[in-house]
Short mmCIF file of C-alpha atoms in Angstrom, two decimals:
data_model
loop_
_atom_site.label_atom_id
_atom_site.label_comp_id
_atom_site.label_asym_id
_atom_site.label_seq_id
_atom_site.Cartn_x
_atom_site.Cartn_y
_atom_site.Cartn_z
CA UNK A 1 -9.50 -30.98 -31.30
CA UNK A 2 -9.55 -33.34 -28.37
CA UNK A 3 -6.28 -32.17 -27.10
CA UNK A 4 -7.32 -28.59 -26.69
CA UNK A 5 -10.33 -29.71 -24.95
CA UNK A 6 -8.05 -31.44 -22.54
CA UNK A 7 -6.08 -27.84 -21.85
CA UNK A 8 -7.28 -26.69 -18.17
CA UNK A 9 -9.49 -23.76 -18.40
CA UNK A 10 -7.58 -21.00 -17.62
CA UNK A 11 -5.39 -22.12 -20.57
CA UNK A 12 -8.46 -22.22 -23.26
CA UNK A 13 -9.45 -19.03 -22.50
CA UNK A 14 -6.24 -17.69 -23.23
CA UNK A 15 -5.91 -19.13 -25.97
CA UNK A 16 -9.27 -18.38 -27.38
CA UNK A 17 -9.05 -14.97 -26.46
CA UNK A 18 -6.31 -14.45 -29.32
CA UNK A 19 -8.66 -15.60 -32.00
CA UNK A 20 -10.58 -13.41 -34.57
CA UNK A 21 -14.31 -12.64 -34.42
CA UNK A 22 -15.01 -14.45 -37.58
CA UNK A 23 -13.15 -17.67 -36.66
CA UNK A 24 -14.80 -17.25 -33.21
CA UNK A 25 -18.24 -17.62 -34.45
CA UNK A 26 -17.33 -20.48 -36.59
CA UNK A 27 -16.21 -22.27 -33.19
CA UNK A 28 -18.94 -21.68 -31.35
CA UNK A 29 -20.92 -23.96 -33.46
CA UNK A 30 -18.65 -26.76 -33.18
CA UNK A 31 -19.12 -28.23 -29.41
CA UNK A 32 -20.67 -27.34 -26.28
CA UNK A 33 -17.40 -27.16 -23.98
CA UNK A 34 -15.83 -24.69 -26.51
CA UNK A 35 -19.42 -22.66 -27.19
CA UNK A 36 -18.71 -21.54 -23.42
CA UNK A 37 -15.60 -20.03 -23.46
CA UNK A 38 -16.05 -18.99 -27.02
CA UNK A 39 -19.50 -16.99 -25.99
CA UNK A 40 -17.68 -15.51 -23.58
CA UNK A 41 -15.44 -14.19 -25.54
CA UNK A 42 -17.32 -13.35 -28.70
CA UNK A 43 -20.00 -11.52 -26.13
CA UNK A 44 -17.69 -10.17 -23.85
CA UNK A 45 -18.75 -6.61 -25.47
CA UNK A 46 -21.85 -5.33 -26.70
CA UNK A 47 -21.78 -2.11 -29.13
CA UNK A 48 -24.56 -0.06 -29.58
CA UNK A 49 -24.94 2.14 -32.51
CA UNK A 50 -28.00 4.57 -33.31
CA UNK A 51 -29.84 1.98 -36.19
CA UNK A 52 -32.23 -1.01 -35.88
CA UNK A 53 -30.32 -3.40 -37.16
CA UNK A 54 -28.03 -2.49 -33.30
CA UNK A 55 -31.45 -2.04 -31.68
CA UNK A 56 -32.32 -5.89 -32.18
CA UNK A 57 -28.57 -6.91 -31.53
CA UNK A 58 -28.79 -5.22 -27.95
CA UNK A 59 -32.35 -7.11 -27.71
CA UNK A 60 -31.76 -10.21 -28.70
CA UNK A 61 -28.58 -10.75 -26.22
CA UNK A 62 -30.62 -9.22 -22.89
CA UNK A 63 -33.25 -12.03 -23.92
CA UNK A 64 -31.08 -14.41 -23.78
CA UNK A 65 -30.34 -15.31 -20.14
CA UNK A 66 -26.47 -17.06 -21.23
CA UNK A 67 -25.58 -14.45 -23.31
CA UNK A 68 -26.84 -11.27 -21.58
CA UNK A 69 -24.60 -12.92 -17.95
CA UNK A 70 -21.24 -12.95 -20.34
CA UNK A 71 -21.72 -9.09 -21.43
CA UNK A 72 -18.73 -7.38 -19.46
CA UNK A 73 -20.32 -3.60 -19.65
CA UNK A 74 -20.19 -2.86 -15.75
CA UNK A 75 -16.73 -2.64 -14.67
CA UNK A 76 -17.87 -3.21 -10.84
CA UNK A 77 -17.01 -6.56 -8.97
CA UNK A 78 -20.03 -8.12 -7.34
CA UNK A 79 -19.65 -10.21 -4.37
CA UNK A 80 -21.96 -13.61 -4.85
CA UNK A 81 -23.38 -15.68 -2.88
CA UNK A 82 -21.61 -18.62 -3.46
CA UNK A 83 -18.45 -17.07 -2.93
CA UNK A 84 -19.62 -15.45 0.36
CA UNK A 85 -20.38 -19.06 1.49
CA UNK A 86 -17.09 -20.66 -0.09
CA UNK A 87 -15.88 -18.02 2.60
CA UNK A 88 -17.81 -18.73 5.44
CA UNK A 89 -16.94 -22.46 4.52
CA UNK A 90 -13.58 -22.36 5.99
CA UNK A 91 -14.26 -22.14 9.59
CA UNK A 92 -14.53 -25.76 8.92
CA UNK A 93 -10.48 -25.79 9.06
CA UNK A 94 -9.92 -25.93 12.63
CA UNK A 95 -5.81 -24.82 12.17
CA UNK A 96 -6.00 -21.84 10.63
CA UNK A 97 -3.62 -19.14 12.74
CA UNK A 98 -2.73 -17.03 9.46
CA UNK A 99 -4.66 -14.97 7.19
CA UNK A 100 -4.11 -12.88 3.63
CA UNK A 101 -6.76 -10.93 2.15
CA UNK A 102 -5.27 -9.12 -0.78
CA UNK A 103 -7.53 -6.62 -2.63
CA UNK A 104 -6.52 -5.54 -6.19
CA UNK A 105 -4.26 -2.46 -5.75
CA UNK A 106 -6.34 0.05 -7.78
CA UNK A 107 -9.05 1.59 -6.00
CA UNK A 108 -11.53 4.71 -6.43
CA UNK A 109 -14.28 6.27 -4.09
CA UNK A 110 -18.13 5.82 -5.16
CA UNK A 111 -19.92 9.18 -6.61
CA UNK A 112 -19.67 11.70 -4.06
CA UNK A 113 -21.05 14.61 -5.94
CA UNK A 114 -17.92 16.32 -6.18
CA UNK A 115 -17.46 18.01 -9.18
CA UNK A 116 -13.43 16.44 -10.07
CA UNK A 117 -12.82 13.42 -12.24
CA UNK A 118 -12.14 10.63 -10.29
CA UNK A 119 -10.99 7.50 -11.29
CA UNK A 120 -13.26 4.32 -11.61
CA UNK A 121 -12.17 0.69 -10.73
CA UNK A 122 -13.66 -2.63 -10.92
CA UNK A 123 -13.47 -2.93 -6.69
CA UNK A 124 -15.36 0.09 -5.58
CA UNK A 125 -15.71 0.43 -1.97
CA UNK A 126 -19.04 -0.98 -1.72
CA UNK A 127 -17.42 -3.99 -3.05
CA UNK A 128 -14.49 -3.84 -0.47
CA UNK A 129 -16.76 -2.84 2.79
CA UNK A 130 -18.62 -5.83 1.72
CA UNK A 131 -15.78 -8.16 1.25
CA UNK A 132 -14.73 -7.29 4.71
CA UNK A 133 -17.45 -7.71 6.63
CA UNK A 134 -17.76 -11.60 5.18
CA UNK A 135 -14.11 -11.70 6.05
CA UNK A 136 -14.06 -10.69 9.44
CA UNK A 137 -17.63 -12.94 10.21
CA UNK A 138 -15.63 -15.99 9.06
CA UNK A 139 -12.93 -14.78 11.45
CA UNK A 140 -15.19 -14.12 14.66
CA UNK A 141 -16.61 -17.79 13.44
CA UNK A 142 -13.39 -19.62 14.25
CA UNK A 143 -13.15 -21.65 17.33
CA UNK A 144 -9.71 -20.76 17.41
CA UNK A 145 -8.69 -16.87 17.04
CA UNK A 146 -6.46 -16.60 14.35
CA UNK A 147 -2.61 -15.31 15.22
CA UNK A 148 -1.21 -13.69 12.25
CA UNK A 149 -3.73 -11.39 9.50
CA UNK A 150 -2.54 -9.14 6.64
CA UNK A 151 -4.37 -7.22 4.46
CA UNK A 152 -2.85 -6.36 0.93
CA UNK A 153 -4.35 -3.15 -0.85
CA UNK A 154 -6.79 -1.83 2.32
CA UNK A 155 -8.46 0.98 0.70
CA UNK A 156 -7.90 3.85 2.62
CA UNK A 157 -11.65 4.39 4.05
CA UNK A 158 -12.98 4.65 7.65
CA UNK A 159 -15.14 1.27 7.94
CA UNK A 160 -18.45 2.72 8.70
CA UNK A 161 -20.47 -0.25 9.22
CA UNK A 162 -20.88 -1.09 13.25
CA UNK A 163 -21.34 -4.57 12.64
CA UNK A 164 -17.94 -4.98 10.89
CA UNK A 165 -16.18 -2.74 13.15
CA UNK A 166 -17.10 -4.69 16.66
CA UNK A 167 -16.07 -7.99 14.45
CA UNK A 168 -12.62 -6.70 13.84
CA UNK A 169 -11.85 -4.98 16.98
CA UNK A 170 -12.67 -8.59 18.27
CA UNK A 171 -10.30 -10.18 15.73
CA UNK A 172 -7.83 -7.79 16.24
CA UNK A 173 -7.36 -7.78 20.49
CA UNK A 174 -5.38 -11.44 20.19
CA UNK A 175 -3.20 -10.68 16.87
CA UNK A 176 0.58 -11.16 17.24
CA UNK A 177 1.21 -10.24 13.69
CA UNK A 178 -0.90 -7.74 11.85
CA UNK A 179 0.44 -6.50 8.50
CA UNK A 180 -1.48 -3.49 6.38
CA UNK A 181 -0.68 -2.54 2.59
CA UNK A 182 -2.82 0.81 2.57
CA UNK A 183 -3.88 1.72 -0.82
CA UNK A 184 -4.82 5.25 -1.82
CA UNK A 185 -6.79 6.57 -4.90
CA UNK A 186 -4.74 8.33 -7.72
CA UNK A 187 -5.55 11.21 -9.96
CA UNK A 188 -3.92 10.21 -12.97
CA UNK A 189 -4.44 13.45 -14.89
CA UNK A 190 -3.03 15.54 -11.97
CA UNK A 191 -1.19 13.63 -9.54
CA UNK A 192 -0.36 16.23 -7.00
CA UNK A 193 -4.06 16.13 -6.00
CA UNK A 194 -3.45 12.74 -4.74
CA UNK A 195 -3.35 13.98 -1.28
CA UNK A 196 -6.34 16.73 -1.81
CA UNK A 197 -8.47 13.86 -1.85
CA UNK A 198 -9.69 13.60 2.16
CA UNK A 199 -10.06 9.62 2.32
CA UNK A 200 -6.17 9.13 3.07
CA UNK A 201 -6.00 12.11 6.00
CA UNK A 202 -9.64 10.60 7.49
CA UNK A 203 -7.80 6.86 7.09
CA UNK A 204 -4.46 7.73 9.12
CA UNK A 205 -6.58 10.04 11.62
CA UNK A 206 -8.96 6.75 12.67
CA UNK A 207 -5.91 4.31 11.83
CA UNK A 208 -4.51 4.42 15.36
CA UNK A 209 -7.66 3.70 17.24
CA UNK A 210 -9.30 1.45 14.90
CA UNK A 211 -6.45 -0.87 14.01
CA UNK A 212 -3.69 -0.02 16.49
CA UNK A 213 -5.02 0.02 19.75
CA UNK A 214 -7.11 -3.12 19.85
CA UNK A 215 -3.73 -4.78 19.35
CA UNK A 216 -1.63 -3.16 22.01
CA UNK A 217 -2.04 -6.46 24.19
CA UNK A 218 -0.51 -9.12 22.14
CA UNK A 219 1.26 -7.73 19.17
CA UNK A 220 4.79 -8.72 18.47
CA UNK A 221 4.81 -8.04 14.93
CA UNK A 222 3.91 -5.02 12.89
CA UNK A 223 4.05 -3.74 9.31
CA UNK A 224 2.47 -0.58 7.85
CA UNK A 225 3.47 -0.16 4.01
CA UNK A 226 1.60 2.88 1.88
CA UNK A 227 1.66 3.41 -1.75
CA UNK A 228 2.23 7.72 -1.06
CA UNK A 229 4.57 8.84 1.67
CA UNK A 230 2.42 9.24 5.04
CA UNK A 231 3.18 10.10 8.74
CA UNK A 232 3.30 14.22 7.62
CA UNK A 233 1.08 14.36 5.25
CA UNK A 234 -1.37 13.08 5.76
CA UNK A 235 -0.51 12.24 9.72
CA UNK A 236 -0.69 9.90 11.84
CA UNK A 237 -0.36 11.17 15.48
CA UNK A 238 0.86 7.56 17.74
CA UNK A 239 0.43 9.11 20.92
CA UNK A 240 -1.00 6.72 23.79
CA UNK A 241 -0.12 3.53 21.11
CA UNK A 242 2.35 1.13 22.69
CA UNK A 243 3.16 -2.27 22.43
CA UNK A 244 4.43 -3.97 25.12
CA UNK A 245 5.49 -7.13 23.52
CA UNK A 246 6.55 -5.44 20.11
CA UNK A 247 9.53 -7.42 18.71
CA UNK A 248 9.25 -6.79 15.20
CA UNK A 249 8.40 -3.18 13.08
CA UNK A 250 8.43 -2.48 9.72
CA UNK A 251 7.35 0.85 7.93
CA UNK A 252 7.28 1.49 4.24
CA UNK A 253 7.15 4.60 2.58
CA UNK A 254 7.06 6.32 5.87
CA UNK A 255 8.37 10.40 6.47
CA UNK A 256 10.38 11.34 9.49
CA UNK A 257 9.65 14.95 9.95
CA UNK A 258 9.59 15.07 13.88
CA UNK A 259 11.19 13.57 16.98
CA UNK A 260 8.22 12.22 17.87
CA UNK A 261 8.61 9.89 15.24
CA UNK A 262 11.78 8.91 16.18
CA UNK A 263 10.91 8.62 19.84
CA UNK A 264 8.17 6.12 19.52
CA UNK A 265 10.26 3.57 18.16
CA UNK A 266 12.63 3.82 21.12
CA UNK A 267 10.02 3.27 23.40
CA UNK A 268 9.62 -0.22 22.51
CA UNK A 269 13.28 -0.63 23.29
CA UNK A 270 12.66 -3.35 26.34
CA UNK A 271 11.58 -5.93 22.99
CA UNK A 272 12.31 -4.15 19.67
CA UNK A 273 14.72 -6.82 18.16
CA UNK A 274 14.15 -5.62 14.46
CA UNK A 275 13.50 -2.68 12.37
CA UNK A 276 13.03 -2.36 8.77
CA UNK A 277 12.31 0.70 6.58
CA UNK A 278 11.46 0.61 3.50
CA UNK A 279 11.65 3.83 1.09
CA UNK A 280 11.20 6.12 4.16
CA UNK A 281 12.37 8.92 3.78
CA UNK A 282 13.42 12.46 6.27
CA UNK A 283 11.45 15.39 5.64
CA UNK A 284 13.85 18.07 5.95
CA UNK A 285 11.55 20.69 4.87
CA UNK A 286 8.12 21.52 4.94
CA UNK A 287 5.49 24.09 4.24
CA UNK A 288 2.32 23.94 6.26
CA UNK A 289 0.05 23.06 4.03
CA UNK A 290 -3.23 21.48 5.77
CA UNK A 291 -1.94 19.69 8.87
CA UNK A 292 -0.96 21.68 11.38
CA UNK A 293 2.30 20.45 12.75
CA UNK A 294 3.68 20.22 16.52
CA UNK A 295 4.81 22.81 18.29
CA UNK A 296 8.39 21.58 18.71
CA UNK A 297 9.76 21.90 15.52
CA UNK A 298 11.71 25.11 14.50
CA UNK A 299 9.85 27.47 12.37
CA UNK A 300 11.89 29.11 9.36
CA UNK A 301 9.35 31.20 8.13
CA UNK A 302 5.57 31.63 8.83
CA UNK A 303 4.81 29.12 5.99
CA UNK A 304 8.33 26.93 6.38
CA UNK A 305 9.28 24.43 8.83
CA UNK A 306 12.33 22.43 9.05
CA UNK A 307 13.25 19.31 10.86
CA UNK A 308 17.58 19.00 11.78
CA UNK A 309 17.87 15.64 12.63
CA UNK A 310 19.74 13.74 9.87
CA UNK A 311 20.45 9.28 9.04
CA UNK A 312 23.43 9.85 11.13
CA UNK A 313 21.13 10.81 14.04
CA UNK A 314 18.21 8.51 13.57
CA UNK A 315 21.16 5.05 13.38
CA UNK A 316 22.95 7.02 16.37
CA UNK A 317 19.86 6.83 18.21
CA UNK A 318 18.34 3.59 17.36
CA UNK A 319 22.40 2.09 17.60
CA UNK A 320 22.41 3.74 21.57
CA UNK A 321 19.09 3.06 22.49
CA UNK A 322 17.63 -0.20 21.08
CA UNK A 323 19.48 -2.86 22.94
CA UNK A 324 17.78 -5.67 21.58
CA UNK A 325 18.07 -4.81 17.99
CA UNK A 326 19.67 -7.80 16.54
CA UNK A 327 18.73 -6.88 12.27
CA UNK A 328 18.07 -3.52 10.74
CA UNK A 329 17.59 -3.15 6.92
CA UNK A 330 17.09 0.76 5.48
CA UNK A 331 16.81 0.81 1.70
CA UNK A 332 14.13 0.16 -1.22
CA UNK A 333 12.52 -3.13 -2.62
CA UNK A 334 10.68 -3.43 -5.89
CA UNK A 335 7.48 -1.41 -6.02
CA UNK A 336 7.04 -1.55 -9.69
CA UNK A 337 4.24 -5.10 -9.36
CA UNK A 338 2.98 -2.75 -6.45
CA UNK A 339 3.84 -2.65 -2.72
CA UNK A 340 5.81 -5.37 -1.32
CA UNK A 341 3.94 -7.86 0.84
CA UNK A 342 5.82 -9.76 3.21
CA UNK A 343 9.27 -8.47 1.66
CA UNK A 344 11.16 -6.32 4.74
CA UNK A 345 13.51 -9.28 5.05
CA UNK A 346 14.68 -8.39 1.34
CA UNK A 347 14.99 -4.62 1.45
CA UNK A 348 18.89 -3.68 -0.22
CA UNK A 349 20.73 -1.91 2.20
CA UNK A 350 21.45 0.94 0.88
CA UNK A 351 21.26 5.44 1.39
CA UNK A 352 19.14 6.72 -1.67
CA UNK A 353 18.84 10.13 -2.80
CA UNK A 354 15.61 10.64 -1.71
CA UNK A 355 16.46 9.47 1.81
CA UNK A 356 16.25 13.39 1.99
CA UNK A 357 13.18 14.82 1.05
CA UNK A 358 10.74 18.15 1.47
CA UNK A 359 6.94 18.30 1.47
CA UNK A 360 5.71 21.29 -0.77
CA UNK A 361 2.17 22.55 -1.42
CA UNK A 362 2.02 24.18 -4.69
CA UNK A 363 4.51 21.85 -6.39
CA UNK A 364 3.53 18.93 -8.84
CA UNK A 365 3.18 15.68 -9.62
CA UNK A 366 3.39 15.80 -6.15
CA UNK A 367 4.35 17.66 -2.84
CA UNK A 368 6.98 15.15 -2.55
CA UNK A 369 10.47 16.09 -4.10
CA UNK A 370 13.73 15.39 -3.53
CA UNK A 371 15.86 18.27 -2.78
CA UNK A 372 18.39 20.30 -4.86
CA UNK A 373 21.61 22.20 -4.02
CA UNK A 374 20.06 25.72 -4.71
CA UNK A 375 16.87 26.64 -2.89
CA UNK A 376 14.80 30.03 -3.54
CA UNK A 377 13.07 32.06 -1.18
CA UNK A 378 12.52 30.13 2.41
CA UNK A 379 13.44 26.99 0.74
CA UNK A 380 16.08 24.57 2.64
CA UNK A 381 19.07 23.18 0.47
CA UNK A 382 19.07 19.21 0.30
CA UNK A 383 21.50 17.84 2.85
CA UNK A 384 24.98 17.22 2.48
CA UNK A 385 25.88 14.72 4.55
CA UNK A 386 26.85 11.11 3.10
CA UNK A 387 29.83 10.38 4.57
CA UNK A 388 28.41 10.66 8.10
CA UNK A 389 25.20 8.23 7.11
CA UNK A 390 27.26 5.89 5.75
CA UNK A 391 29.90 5.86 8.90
CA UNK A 392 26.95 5.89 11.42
CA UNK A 393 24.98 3.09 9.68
CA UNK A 394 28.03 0.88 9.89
CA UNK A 395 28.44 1.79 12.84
CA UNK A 396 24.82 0.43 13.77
CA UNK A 397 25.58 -2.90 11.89
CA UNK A 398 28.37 -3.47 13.67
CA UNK A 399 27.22 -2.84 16.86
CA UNK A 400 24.54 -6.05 16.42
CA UNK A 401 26.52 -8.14 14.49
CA UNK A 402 24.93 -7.94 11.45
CA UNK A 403 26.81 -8.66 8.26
CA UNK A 404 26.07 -6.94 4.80
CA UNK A 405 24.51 -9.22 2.02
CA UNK A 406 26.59 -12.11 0.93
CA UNK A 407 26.72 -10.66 -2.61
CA UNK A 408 29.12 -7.86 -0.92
CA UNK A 409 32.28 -7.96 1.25
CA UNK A 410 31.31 -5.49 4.64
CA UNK A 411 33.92 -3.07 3.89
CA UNK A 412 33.81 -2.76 0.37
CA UNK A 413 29.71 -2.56 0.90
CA UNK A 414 29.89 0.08 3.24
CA UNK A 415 32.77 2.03 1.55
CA UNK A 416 32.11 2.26 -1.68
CA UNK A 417 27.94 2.69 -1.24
CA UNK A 418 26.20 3.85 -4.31
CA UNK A 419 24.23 7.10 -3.25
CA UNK A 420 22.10 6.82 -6.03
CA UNK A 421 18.66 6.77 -7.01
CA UNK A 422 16.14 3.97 -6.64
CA UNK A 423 13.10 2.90 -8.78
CA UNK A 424 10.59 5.33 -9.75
CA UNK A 425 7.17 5.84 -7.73
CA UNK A 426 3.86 7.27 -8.46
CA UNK A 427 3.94 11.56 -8.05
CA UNK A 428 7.87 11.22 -7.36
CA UNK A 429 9.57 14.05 -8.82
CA UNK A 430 12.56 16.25 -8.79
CA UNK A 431 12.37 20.16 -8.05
CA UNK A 432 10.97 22.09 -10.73
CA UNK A 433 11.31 25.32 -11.33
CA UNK A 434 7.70 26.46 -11.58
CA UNK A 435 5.31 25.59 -8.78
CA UNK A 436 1.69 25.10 -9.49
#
């Protein structure tokens, strides 16, 4: 007994959570330090079934002000005082120039009335608008503005609170590194209403003027990951955002499916010195669908458009017209604990299958698919153009000296590239025959 009360906490619990209901009540009895993490446990749920005997079960515990605190029935994170102040606390550390706040990556909207199952998570946004706002006062609080922030898992909802907005747009005017892990909310029955839901197209709308722009000043670093593919659908229009002193960019999950794309990334050619993309992707087709797409892309049909340019174009131009570039990684990471944080620098080198993708409505789990060699109606084949990609990528690593991962010689890396097929994501999926 006395050396499992010396185990730390987090260890007890563990190992008191693997013993049976019977023994549990028998070791409740048997100290004080043990009764706590044995109550909760034992109490962690309440049943309640239609007889008295339940009735004055239920009773007794909500009486009970220790036992009623370790029943686990509301799913919902609460946000207590003494953690807001533990947060507020460190604007006593007069160094701090980098900040983390990492929310879990699940994530749901509150009851909106609409009549479609949604899912339900322990950090609701309530929780999350809450959790920022404490988060940004203990940032406006330092006497020194903090350099570098990154937030892991940033629900994708418009912050609606005017307090909390003014406090980050005043946090975010003298960032040189700002890093955002968007989360989005799935439909795990039906996946291909993922993007139905209007939370991510409101998000990326705002998204330029509410987190871009107050940064255009002083940013040298930026990273925008997403657990679906975005920049199409849903879009994110980067007109009139620029940054001057941009040296660093890196996009994951991204979708080329215009020039425009393409063409603001060159603009920050006078600093650009890296670029990393991570499981983005070319849309090489497109239907419509609900975002109505610029004029300058060539219309196949009048619900069809395509975009022409190819890998071997995008390296061509970033090779020709980023002279500063000095790394470039395109490829995949692991996304199977969630989105990478902090991981560009790690991305394999490497030209997937689904480098080459089309966006279309109708088709499930998802609008996403990877193409096939046979298309129907106004569909586009996939393209067929490794050989070129892989030539025009080397090409680009060449021309800035950079030298493939030590695990690989450069030629045989280059030459003998795998074009296969990387880990699985969330409403990724193959053509099927049958649209929805």
């Amino acid at each position: 007994m006395p050396q499992l009360l010396h185990l730390p906490g987090e260890l007890l619990a563990r190992v008191i959570s693997h013993i049976d209901q019977s023994a549990l009540k028998q070791l409740r009895q048997t100290c004080r330090t043990l009764a706590q993490f044995v109550s909760r446990e034992l109490f962690r749920t309440v049943h309640l079934f239609p007889d008295e005997e339940s009735y004055e079960r239920v009773r007794n515990i909500s009486n009970n002000t220790i036992l009623r605190s370790l029943e686990w029935g509301d799913p919902d994170c609460t946000l207590t005082e003494p953690f807001k102040d533990a947060i507020l606390q460190l604007k006593r550390f007069p160094n701090v120039q980098s900040t983390v706040l990492r929310f879990d990556k699940n994530c749901c909207v509150d009851d909106d009335g609409v009549e479609m199952w949604r899912s339900e998570w322990p950090q609701p946004p309530t929780y999350r608008e809450e959790v920022l706002h404490v988060f940004f006062s203990w940032l406006t609080s330092l006497d020194v503005p903090t350099k570098e922030l990154g937030i892991c898992n940033l629900q994708d909802l418009t912050i609606k609170d005017t307090d909390t907005r003014a406090m980050m747009a005043k946090v975010l005017c003298g960032l040189q590194s700002l890093r955002l892990n968007i989360a989005t909310e799935h439909h795990e029955a039906s996946p291909e209403e993922d993007l139905e839901f209007p939370e991510p197209h409101e998000f990326f709308a705002e998204m330029p003027f509410a987190w871009l722009k107050p940064t255009m000043g002083s940013l040298e670093h930026l990273t925008i990951y997403c657990d679906n593919y975005w920049g199409f659908f849903p879009k994110l229009d980067l007109k009139g955002i620029h940054f001057p002193r941009l040296k660093t960019l890196a996009l994951g999950n991204f979708g080329f499916a215009q020039d425009a794309h393409v063409e603001w990334i060159v603009s920050h050619e006078a600093t650009l010195a890296e670029l990393y993309l991570d499981d983005c992707t070319i849309l090489y087709d497109k239907t419509e669908m609900e975002v109505r797409i610029r004029e300058d892309c060539p219309s196949l049909s009048k619900h069809y458009r395509s975009y022409e340019k190819r890998w071997h174009d995008l390296f061509d131009t970033f090779r020709t017209r980023l002279p500063l570039l000095r790394h470039f990684r395109m490829g995949t990471t692991c996304w199977s604990d969630g989105m990478p944080f902090e991981k560009e620098a790690n991305i394999n080198i490497g030209l997937m299958n689904d480098r080459y993708m089309v966006c279309y409505d109708g088709y499930g789990p998802s609008p996403y698919m990877t193409g096939r060699g046979n298309a129907r109606d106004n569909e586009k084949v996939a393209p067929e153009c490794d050989e070129e990609d892989r030539n025009a990528l080397r090409l680009l690593l060449q021309s800035i000296g950079q030298s493939a991962p030590e695990s690989w010689s450069f030629l045989s890396f280059i030459d003998t590239w795998s074009i296969g097929s990387r880990r699985s994501k969330p409403g990724l999926d193959n053509f099927s025959d049958s649209a929805q």
